[in-house]
GROMACS .gro file of C-alpha atoms in nm:
model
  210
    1UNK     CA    1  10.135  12.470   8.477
    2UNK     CA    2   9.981  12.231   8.754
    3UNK     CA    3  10.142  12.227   9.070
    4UNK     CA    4  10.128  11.890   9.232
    5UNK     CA    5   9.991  11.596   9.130
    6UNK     CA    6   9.739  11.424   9.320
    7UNK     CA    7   9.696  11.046   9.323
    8UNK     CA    8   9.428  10.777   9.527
    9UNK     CA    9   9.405  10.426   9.557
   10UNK     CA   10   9.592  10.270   9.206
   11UNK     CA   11   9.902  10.170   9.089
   12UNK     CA   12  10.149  10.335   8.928
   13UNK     CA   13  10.087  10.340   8.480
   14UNK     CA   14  10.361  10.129   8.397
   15UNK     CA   15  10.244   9.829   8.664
   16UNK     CA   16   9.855   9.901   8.444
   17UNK     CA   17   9.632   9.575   8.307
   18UNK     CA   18   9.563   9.228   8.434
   19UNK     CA   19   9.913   9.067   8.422
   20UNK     CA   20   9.963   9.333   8.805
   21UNK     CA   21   9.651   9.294   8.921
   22UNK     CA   22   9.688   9.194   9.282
   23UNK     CA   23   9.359   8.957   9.255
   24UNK     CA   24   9.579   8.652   9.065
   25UNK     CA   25   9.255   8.493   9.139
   26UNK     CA   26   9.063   8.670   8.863
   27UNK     CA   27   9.292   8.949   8.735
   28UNK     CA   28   9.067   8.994   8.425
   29UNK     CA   29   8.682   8.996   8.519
   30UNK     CA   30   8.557   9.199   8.247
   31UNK     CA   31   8.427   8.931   8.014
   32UNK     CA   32   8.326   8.680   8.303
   33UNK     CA   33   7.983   8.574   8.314
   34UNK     CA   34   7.715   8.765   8.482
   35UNK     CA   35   7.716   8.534   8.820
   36UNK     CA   36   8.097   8.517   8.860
   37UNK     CA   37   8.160   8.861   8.762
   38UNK     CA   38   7.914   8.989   9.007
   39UNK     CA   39   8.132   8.752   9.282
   40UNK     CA   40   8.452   8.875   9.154
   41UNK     CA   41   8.338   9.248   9.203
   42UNK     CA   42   8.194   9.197   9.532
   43UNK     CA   43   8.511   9.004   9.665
   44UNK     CA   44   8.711   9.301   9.530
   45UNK     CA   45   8.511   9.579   9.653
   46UNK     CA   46   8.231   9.489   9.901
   47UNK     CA   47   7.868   9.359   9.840
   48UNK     CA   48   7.707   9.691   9.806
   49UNK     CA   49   7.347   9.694   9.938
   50UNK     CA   50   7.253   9.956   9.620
   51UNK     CA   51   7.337   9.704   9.375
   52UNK     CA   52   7.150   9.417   9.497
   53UNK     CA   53   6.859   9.476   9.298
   54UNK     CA   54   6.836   9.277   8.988
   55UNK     CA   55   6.689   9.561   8.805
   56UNK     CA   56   7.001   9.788   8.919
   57UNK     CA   57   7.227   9.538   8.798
   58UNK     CA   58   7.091   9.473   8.486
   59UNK     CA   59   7.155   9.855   8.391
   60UNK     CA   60   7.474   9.909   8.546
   61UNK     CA   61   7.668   9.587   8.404
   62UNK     CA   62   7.735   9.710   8.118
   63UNK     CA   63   7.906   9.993   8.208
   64UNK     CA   64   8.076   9.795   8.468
   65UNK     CA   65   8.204   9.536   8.226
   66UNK     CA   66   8.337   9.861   7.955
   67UNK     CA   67   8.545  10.011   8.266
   68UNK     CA   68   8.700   9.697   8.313
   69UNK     CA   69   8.780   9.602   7.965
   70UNK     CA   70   8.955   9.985   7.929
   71UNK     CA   71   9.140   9.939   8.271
   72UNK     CA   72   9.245   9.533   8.171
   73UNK     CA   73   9.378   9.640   7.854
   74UNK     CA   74   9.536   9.947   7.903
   75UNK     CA   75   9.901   9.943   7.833
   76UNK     CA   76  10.133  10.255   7.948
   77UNK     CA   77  10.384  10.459   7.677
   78UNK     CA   78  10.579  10.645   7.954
   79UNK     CA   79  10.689  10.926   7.865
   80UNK     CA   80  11.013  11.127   8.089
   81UNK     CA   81  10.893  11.194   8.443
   82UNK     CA   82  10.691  11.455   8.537
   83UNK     CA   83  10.842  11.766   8.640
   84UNK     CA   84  10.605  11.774   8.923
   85UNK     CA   85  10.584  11.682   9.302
   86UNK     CA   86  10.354  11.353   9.333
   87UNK     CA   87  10.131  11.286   9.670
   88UNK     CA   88  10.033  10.918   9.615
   89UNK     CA   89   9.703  10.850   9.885
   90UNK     CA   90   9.639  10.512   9.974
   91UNK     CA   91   9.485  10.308  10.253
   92UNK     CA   92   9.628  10.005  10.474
   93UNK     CA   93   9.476   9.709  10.335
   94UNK     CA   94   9.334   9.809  10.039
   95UNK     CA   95   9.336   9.457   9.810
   96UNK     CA   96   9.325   9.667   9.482
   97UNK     CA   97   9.723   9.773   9.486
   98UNK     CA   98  10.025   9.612   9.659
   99UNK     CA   99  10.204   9.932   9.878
  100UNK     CA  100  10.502   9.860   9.655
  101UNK     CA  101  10.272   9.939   9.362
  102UNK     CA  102  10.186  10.287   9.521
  103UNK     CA  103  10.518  10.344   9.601
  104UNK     CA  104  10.621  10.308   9.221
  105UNK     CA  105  10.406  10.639   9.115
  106UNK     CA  106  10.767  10.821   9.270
  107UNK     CA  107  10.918  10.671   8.932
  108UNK     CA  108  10.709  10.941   8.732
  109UNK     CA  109  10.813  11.237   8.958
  110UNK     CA  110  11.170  11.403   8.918
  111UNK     CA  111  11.173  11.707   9.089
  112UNK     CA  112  11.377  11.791   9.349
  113UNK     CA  113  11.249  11.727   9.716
  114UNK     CA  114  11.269  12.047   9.810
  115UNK     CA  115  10.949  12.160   9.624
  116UNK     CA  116  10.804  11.848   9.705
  117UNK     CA  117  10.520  12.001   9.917
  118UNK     CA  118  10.523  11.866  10.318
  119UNK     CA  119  10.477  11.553  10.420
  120UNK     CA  120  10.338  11.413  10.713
  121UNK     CA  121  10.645  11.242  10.863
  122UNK     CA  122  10.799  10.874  10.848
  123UNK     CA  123  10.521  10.726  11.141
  124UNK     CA  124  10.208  10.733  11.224
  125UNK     CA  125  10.073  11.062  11.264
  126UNK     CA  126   9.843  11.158  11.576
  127UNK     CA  127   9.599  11.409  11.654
  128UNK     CA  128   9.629  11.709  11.934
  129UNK     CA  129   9.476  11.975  12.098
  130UNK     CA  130   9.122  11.918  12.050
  131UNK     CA  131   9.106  11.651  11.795
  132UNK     CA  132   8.995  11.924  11.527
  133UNK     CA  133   9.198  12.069  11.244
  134UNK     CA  134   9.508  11.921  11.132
  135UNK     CA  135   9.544  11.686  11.387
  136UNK     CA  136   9.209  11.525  11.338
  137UNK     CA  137   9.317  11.461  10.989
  138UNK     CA  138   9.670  11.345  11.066
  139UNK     CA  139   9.506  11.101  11.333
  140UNK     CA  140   9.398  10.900  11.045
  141UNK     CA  141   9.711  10.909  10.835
  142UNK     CA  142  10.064  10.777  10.780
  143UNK     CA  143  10.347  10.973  10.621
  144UNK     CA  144  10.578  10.826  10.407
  145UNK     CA  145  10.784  11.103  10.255
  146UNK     CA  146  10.998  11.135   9.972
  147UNK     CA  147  11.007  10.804   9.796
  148UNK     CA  148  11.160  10.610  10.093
  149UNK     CA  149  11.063  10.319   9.911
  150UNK     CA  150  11.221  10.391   9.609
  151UNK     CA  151  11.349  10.077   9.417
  152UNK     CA  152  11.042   9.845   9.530
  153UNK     CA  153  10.883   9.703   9.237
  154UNK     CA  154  10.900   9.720   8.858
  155UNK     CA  155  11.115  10.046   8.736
  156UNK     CA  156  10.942  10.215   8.467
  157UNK     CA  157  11.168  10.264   8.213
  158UNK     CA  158  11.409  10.561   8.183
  159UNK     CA  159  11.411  10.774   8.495
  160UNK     CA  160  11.273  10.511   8.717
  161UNK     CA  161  11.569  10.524   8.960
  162UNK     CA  162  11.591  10.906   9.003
  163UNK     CA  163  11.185  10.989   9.031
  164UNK     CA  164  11.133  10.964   9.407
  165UNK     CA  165  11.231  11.401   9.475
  166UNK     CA  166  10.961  11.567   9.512
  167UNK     CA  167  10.690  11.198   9.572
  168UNK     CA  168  10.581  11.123   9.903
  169UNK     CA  169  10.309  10.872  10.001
  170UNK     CA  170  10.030  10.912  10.256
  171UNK     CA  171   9.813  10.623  10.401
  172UNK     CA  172   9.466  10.599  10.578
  173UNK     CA  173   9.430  10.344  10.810
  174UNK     CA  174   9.252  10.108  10.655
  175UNK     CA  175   8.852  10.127  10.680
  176UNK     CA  176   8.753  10.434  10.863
  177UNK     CA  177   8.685  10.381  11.196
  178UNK     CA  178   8.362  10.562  11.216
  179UNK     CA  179   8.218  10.248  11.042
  180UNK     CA  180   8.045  10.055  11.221
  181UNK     CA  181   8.022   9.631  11.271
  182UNK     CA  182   7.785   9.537  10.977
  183UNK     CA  183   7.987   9.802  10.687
  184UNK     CA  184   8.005   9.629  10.385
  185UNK     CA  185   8.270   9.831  10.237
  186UNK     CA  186   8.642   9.784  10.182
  187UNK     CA  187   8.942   9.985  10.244
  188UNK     CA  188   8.940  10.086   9.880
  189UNK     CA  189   8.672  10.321   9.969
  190UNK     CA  190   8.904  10.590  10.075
  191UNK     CA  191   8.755  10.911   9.882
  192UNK     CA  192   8.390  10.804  10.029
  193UNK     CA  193   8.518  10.712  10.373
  194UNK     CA  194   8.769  10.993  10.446
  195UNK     CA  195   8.574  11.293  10.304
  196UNK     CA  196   8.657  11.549  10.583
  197UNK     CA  197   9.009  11.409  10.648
  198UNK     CA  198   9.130  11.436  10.243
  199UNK     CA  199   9.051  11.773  10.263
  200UNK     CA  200   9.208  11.905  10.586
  201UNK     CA  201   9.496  11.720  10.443
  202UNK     CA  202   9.462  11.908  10.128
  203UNK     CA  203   9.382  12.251  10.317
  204UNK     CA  204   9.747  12.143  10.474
  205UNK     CA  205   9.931  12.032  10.197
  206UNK     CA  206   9.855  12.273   9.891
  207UNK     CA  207   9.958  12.630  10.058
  208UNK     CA  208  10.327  12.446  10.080
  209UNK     CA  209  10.289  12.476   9.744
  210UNK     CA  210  10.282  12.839   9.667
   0.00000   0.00000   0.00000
């Protein structure tokens, strides 16, 4: 039986497909053509130098175009909440996901706080000591435990109002600030940008859990 669940940078299931997609520009870019799809994408995620080669593109639209069309048309069948803790990982100004859309992953949780896991507190967390360890990875993040947002959003059907025990939320701020003037990247990188940091969070949060 899992332990925790572990999620990064998307909504919540039930707020899936193209009618919540924050970009109300183009929520649906999967069957644009090549130019504006390619703008689209970069607008969304950054005009990354490894896929400005024509040749590149050419072989990687495709797949491109088949994760969209999955991700535009998939439609949630929620089943009861898990009976799970939920850690929900996003980053301050990410475009790809309102924070209220985060926060509604605490609709598929329903166990008690208590066995929640530990959170890292309702501000902005700052290092100590000498920058290393858990404070160098709590310098980069805010806490926001145990569905204190519960009620934002869309509810998710049955057990939407009782599924923020045992969810807490935890957000990077924003692009990492080792990047320098000229990154092309977005805040959506999160995984890529806060390599060390998710996993002195991790090394934190997962003994709570045994």
């Amino acid at each position: 039986m899992p332990r925790k669940l572990y999620v990064c940078g998307n909504r919540a299931p039930h707020l899936s497909g193209a009618r919540n997609d924050p970009d109300q520009l183009s929520p649906s870019i999967a069957a644009l053509p090549d130019d504006r799809f390619w703008a689209c994408f970069e607008r969304r995620y950054g005009a990354n130098p490894d896929l400005a080669s024509p040749s590149i593109r050419a072989y990687i639209l495709p797949l491109l175009r088949a994760d969209f069309r999955l991700v535009e048309s998939y439609v949630c069948v929620c089943g009861d909440p898990l009976e799970l803790p939920i850690a929900a990982v996003g980053a301050e100004g990410d475009s790809r996901y309102l924070p209220e859309q985060l926060s509604r992953w605490a609709a598929h949780c329903c166990v008690p706080s208590a066995i929640g896991g530990r959170g890292m507190g309702s501000e902005q967390a700052s290092g100590g000591g000498d920058g290393g360890g858990e404070g160098e990875a709590a310098a980069h993040i805010t806490g926001r435990v145990n569905g204190v947002v519960q009620g934002q959003g869309e509810g998710a059907g049955a057990g939407a109002d009782a599924g923020a025990s045992g969810f807490s939320e935890h957000w990077f701020t924003g692009i990492s600030p080792e990047q320098g003037a000229e990154y092309w990247g977005t805040a959506h990188r999160i995984v890529l940008d806060y390599p060390k940091e998710l996993q002195e969070y991790l090394a934190m949060d997962l003994p709570t859990l045994y």
